[in-house]
PDB file of C-alpha atoms in Angstrom:
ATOM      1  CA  UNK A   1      11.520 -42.515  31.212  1.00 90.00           C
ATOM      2  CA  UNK A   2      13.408 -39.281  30.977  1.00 91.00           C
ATOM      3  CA  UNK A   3      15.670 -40.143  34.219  1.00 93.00           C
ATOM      4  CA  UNK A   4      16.565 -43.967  32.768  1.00 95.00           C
ATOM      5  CA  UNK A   5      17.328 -42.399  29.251  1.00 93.00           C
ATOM      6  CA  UNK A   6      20.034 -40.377  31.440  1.00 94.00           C
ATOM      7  CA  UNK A   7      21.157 -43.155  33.583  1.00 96.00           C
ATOM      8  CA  UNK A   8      21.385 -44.714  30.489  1.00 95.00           C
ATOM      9  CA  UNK A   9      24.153 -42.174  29.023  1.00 93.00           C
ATOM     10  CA  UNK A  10      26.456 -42.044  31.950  1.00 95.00           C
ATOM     11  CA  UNK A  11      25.966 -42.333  36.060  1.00 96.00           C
ATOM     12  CA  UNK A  12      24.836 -38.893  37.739  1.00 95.00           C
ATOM     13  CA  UNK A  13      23.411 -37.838  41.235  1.00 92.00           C
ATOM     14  CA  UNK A  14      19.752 -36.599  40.817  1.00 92.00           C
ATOM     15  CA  UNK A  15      20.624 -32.978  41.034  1.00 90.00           C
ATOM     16  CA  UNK A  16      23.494 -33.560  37.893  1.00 91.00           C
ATOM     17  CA  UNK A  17      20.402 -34.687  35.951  1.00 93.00           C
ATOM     18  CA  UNK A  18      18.187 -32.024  36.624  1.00 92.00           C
ATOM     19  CA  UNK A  19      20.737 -29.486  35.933  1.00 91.00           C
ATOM     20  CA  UNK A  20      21.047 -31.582  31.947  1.00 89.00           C
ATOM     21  CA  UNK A  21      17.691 -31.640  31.730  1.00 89.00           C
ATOM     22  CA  UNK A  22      17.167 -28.420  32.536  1.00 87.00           C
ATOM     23  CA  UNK A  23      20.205 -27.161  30.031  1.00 84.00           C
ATOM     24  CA  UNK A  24      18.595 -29.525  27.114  1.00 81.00           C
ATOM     25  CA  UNK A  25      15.312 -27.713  27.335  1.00 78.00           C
ATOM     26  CA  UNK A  26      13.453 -31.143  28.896  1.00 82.00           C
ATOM     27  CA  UNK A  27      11.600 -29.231  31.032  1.00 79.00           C
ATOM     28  CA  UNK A  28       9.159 -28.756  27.715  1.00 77.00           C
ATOM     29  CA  UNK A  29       8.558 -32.212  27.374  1.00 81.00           C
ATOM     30  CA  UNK A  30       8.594 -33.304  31.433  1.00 85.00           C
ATOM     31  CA  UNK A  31       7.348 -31.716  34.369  1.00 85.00           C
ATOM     32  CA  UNK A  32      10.832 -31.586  36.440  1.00 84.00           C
ATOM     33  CA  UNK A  33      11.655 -30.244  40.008  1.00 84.00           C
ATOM     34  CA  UNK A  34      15.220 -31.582  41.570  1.00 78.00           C
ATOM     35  CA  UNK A  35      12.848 -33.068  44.275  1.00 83.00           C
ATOM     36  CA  UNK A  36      10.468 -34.978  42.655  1.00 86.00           C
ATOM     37  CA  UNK A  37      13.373 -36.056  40.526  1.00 89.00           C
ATOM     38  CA  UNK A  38      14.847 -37.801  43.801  1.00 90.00           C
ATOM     39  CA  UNK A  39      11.262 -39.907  44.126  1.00 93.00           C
ATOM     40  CA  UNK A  40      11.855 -40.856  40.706  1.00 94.00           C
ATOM     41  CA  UNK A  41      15.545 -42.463  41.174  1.00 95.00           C
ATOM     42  CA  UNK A  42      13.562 -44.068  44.710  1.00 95.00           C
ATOM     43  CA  UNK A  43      11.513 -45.497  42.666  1.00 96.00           C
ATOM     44  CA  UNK A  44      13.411 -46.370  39.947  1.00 97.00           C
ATOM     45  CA  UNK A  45      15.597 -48.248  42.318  1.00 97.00           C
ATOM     46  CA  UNK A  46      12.994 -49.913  44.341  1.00 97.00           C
ATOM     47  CA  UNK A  47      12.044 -51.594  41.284  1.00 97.00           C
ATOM     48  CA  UNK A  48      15.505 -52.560  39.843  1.00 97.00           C
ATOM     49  CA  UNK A  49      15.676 -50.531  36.861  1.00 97.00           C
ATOM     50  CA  UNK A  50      18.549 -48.448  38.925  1.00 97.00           C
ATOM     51  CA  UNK A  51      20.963 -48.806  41.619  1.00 97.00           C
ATOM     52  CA  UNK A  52      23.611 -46.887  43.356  1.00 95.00           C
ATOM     53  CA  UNK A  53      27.268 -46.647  43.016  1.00 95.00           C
ATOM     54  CA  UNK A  54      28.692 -44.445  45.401  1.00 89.00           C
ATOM     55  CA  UNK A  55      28.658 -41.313  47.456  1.00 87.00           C
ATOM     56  CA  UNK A  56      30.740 -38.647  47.473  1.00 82.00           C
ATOM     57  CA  UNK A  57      30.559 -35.049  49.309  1.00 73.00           C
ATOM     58  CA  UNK A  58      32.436 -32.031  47.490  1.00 72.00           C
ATOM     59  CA  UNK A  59      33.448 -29.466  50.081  1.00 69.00           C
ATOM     60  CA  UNK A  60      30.356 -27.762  52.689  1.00 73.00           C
ATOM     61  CA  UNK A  61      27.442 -29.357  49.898  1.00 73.00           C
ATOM     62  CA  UNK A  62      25.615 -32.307  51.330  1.00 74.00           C
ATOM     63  CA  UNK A  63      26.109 -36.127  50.298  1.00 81.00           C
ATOM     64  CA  UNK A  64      25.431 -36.873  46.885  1.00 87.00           C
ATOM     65  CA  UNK A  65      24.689 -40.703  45.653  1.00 92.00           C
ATOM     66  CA  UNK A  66      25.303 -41.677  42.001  1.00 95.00           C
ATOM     67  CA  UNK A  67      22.776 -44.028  40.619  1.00 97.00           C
ATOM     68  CA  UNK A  68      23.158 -45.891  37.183  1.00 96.00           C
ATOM     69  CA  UNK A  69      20.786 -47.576  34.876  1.00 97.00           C
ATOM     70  CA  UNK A  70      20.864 -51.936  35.663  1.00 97.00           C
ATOM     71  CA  UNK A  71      19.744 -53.891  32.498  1.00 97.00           C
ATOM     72  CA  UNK A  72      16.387 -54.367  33.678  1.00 97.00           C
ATOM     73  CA  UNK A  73      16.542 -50.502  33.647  1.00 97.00           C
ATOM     74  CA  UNK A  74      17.986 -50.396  29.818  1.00 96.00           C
ATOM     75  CA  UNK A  75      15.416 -53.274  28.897  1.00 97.00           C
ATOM     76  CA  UNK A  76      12.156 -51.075  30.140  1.00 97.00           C
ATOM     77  CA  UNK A  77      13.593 -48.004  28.634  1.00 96.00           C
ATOM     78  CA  UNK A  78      14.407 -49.891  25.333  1.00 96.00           C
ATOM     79  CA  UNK A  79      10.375 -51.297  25.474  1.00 95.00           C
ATOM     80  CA  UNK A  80       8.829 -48.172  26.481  1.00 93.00           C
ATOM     81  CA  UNK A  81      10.734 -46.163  23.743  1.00 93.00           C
ATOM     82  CA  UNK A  82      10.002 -49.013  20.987  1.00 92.00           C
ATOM     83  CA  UNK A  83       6.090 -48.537  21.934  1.00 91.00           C
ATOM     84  CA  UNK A  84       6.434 -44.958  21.799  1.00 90.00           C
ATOM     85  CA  UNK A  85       7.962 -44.558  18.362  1.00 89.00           C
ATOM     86  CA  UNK A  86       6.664 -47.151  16.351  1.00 92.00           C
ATOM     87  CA  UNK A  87       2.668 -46.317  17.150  1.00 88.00           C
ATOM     88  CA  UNK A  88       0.887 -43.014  17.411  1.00 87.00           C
ATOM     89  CA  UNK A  89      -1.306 -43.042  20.594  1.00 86.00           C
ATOM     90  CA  UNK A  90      -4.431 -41.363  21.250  1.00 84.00           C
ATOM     91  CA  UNK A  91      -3.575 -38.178  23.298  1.00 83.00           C
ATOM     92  CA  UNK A  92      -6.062 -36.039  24.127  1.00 82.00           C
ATOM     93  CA  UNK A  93      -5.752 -32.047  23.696  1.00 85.00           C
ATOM     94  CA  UNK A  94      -8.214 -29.099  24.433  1.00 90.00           C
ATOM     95  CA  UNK A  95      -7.701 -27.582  21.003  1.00 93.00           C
ATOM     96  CA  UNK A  96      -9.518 -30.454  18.716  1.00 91.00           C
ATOM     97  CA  UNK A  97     -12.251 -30.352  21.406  1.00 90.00           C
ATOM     98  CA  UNK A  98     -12.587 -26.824  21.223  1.00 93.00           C
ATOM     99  CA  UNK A  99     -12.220 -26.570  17.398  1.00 93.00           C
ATOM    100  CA  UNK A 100     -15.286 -29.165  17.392  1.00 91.00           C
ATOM    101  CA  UNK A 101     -17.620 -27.126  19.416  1.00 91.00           C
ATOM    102  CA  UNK A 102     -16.047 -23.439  18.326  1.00 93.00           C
ATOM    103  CA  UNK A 103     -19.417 -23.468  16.157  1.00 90.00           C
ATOM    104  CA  UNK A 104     -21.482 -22.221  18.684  1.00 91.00           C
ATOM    105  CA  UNK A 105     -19.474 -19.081  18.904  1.00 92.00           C
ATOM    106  CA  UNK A 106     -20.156 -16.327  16.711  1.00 91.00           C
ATOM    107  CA  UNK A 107     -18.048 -15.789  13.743  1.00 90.00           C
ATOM    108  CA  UNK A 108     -16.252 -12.616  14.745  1.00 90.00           C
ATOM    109  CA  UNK A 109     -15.107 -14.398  18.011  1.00 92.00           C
ATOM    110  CA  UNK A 110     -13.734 -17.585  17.042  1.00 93.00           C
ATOM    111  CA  UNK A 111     -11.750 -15.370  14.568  1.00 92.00           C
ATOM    112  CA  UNK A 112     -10.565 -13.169  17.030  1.00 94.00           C
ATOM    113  CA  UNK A 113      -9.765 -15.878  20.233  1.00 96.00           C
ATOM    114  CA  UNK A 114      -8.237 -17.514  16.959  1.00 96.00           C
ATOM    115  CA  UNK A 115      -5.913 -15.046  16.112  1.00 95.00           C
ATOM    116  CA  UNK A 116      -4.759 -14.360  19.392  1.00 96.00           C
ATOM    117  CA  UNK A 117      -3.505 -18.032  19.099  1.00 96.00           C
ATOM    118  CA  UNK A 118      -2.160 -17.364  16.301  1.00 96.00           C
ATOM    119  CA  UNK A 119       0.171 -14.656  17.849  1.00 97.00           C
ATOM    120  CA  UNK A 120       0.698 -16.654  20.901  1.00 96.00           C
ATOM    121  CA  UNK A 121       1.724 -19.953  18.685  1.00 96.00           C
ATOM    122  CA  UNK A 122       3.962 -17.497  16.717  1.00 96.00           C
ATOM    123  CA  UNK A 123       6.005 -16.012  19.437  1.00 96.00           C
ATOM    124  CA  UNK A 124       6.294 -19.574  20.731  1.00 94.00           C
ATOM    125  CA  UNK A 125       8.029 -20.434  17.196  1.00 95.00           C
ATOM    126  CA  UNK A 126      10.115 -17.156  17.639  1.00 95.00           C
ATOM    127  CA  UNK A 127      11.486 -18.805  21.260  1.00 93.00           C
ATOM    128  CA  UNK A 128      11.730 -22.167  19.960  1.00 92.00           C
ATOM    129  CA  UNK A 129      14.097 -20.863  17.210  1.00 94.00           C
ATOM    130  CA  UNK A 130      16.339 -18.756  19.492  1.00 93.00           C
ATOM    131  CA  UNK A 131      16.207 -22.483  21.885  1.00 88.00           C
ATOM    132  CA  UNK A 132      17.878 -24.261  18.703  1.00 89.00           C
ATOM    133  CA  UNK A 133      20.392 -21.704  18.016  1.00 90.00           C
ATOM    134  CA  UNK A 134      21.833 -21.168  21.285  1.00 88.00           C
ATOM    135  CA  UNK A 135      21.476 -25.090  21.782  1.00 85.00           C
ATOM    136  CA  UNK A 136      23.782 -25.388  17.858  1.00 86.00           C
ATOM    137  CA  UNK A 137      26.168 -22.774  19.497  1.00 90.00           C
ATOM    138  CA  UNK A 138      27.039 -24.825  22.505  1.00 86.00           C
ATOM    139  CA  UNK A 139      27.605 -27.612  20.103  1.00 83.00           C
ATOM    140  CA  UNK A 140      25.033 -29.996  22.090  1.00 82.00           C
ATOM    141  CA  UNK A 141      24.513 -32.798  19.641  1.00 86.00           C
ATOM    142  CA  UNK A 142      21.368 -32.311  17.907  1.00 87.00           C
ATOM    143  CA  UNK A 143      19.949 -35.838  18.759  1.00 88.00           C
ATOM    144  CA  UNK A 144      19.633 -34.625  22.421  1.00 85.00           C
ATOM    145  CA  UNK A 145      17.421 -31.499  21.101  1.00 85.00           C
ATOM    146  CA  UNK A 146      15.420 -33.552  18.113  1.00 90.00           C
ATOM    147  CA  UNK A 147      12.288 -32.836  19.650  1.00 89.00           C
ATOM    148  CA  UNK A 148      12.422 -29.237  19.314  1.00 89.00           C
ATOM    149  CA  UNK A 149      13.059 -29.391  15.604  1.00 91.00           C
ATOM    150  CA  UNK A 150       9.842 -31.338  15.538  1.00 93.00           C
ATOM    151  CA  UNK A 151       7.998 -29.382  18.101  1.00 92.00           C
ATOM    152  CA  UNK A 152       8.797 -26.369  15.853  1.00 94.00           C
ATOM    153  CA  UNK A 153       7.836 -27.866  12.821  1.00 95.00           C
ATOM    154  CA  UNK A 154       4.696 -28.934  14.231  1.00 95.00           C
ATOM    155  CA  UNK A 155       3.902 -25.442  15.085  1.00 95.00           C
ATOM    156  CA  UNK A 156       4.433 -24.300  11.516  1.00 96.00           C
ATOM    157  CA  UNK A 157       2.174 -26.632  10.337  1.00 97.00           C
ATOM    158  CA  UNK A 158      -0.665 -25.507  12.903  1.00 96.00           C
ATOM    159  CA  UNK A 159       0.072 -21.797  12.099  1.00 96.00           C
ATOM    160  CA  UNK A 160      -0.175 -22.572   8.137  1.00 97.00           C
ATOM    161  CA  UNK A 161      -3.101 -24.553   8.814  1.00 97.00           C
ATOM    162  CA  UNK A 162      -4.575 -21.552  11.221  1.00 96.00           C
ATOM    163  CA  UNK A 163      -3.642 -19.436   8.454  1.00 95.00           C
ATOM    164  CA  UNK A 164      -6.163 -21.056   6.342  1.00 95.00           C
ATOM    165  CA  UNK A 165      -8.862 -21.580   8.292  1.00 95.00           C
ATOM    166  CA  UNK A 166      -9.262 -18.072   9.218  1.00 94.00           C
ATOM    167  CA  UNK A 167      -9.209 -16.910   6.219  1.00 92.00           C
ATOM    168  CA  UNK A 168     -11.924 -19.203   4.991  1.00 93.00           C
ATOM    169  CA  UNK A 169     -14.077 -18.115   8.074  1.00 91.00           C
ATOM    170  CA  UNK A 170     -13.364 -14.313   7.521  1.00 86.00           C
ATOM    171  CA  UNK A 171     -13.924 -14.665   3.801  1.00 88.00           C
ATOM    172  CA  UNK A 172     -17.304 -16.622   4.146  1.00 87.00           C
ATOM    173  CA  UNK A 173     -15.908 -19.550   2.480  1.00 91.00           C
ATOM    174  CA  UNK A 174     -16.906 -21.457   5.815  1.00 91.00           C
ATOM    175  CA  UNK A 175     -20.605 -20.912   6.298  1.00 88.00           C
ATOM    176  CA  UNK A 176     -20.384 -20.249  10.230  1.00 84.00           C
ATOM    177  CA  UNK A 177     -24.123 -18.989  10.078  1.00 71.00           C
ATOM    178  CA  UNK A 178     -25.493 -20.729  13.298  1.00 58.00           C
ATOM    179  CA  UNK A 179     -28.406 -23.210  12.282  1.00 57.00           C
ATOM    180  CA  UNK A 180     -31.819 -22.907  13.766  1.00 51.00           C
ATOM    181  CA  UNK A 181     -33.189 -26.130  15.359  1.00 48.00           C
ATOM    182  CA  UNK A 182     -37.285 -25.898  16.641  1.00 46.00           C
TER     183      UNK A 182
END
């Protein structure tokens, strides 16, 4: 999806769009090497959602082919995005699964290996913010970068929410006495 929403902006070689994703901070969102990149565009092109345009060669660097998005291409990337937006989907992460069996840890230690992600979730804010700023400063429109803003929101909310919860364990507000069974 990532290489048709380029294709979709403007024709580039497969290196030209690693290089933009890599400058737009994509790599947070999409696992991206310049060569698996190329199997993508093979791909994409063996089934019709992108073609080739040309090749050119600047100076000693090797041959570089310029693909663009066909309509078929546009069409999947306009379906795929719809789907995406307009329903939440049921992603599974290790933290909910954790959080539902962290009760048969002991108190002290689900407070402390919660902590530590609280310091690791804050730094990651810290980065995030410098990301946006230096992303404003090269006056890269802010609808390329959207997901950050919510990526760092999200993290605010978990830290708040962290926040809380330790302090209810810590406090004794959350009974985290572990039950007998015989």
């Amino acid at each position: 999806m990532s290489a048709l929403a380029l294709l979709a902006e403007r024709p580039m070689h497969p290196y030209e769009m690693y290089q933009l994703m890599l400058q737009r901070r994509d790599d947070r969102r999409v696992k991206v090497r310049p060569g698996s990149l190329y199997h993508t565009i093979d791909r994409l092109t063996r089934d019709g959602l992108a073609e080739a345009v040309g090749t050119d060669r600047a100076g000693n660097r090797p041959e570089r082919t310029t693909y663009r998005v066909t309509e078929a291409g546009r069409a999947a990337l306009a379906a795929r995005l719809t789907a995406m937006l307009a329903a939440p989907a049921e992603e599974y992460p290790e933290f909910p699964l954790a959080l539902s069996q962290a009760h048969n840890l002991p108190a002290d230690d689900v407070v402390l290996l919660l902590g530590r992600r609280r310091d690791a979730l804050r730094a990651r804010v810290d980065e995030l913010d410098e990301s946006a700023r230096k992303l404003a400063e090269r006056d890269l429109p802010e609808k390329y970068w959207v997901d950050l803003d919510h990526e760092r929101a999200m993290l605010r909310a978990h830290l708040d929410w962290l926040e809380r919860l330790l302090e209810r364990i810590a406090t004794g507000r959350l009974d985290w006495q572990k039950e007998e069974h015989s």
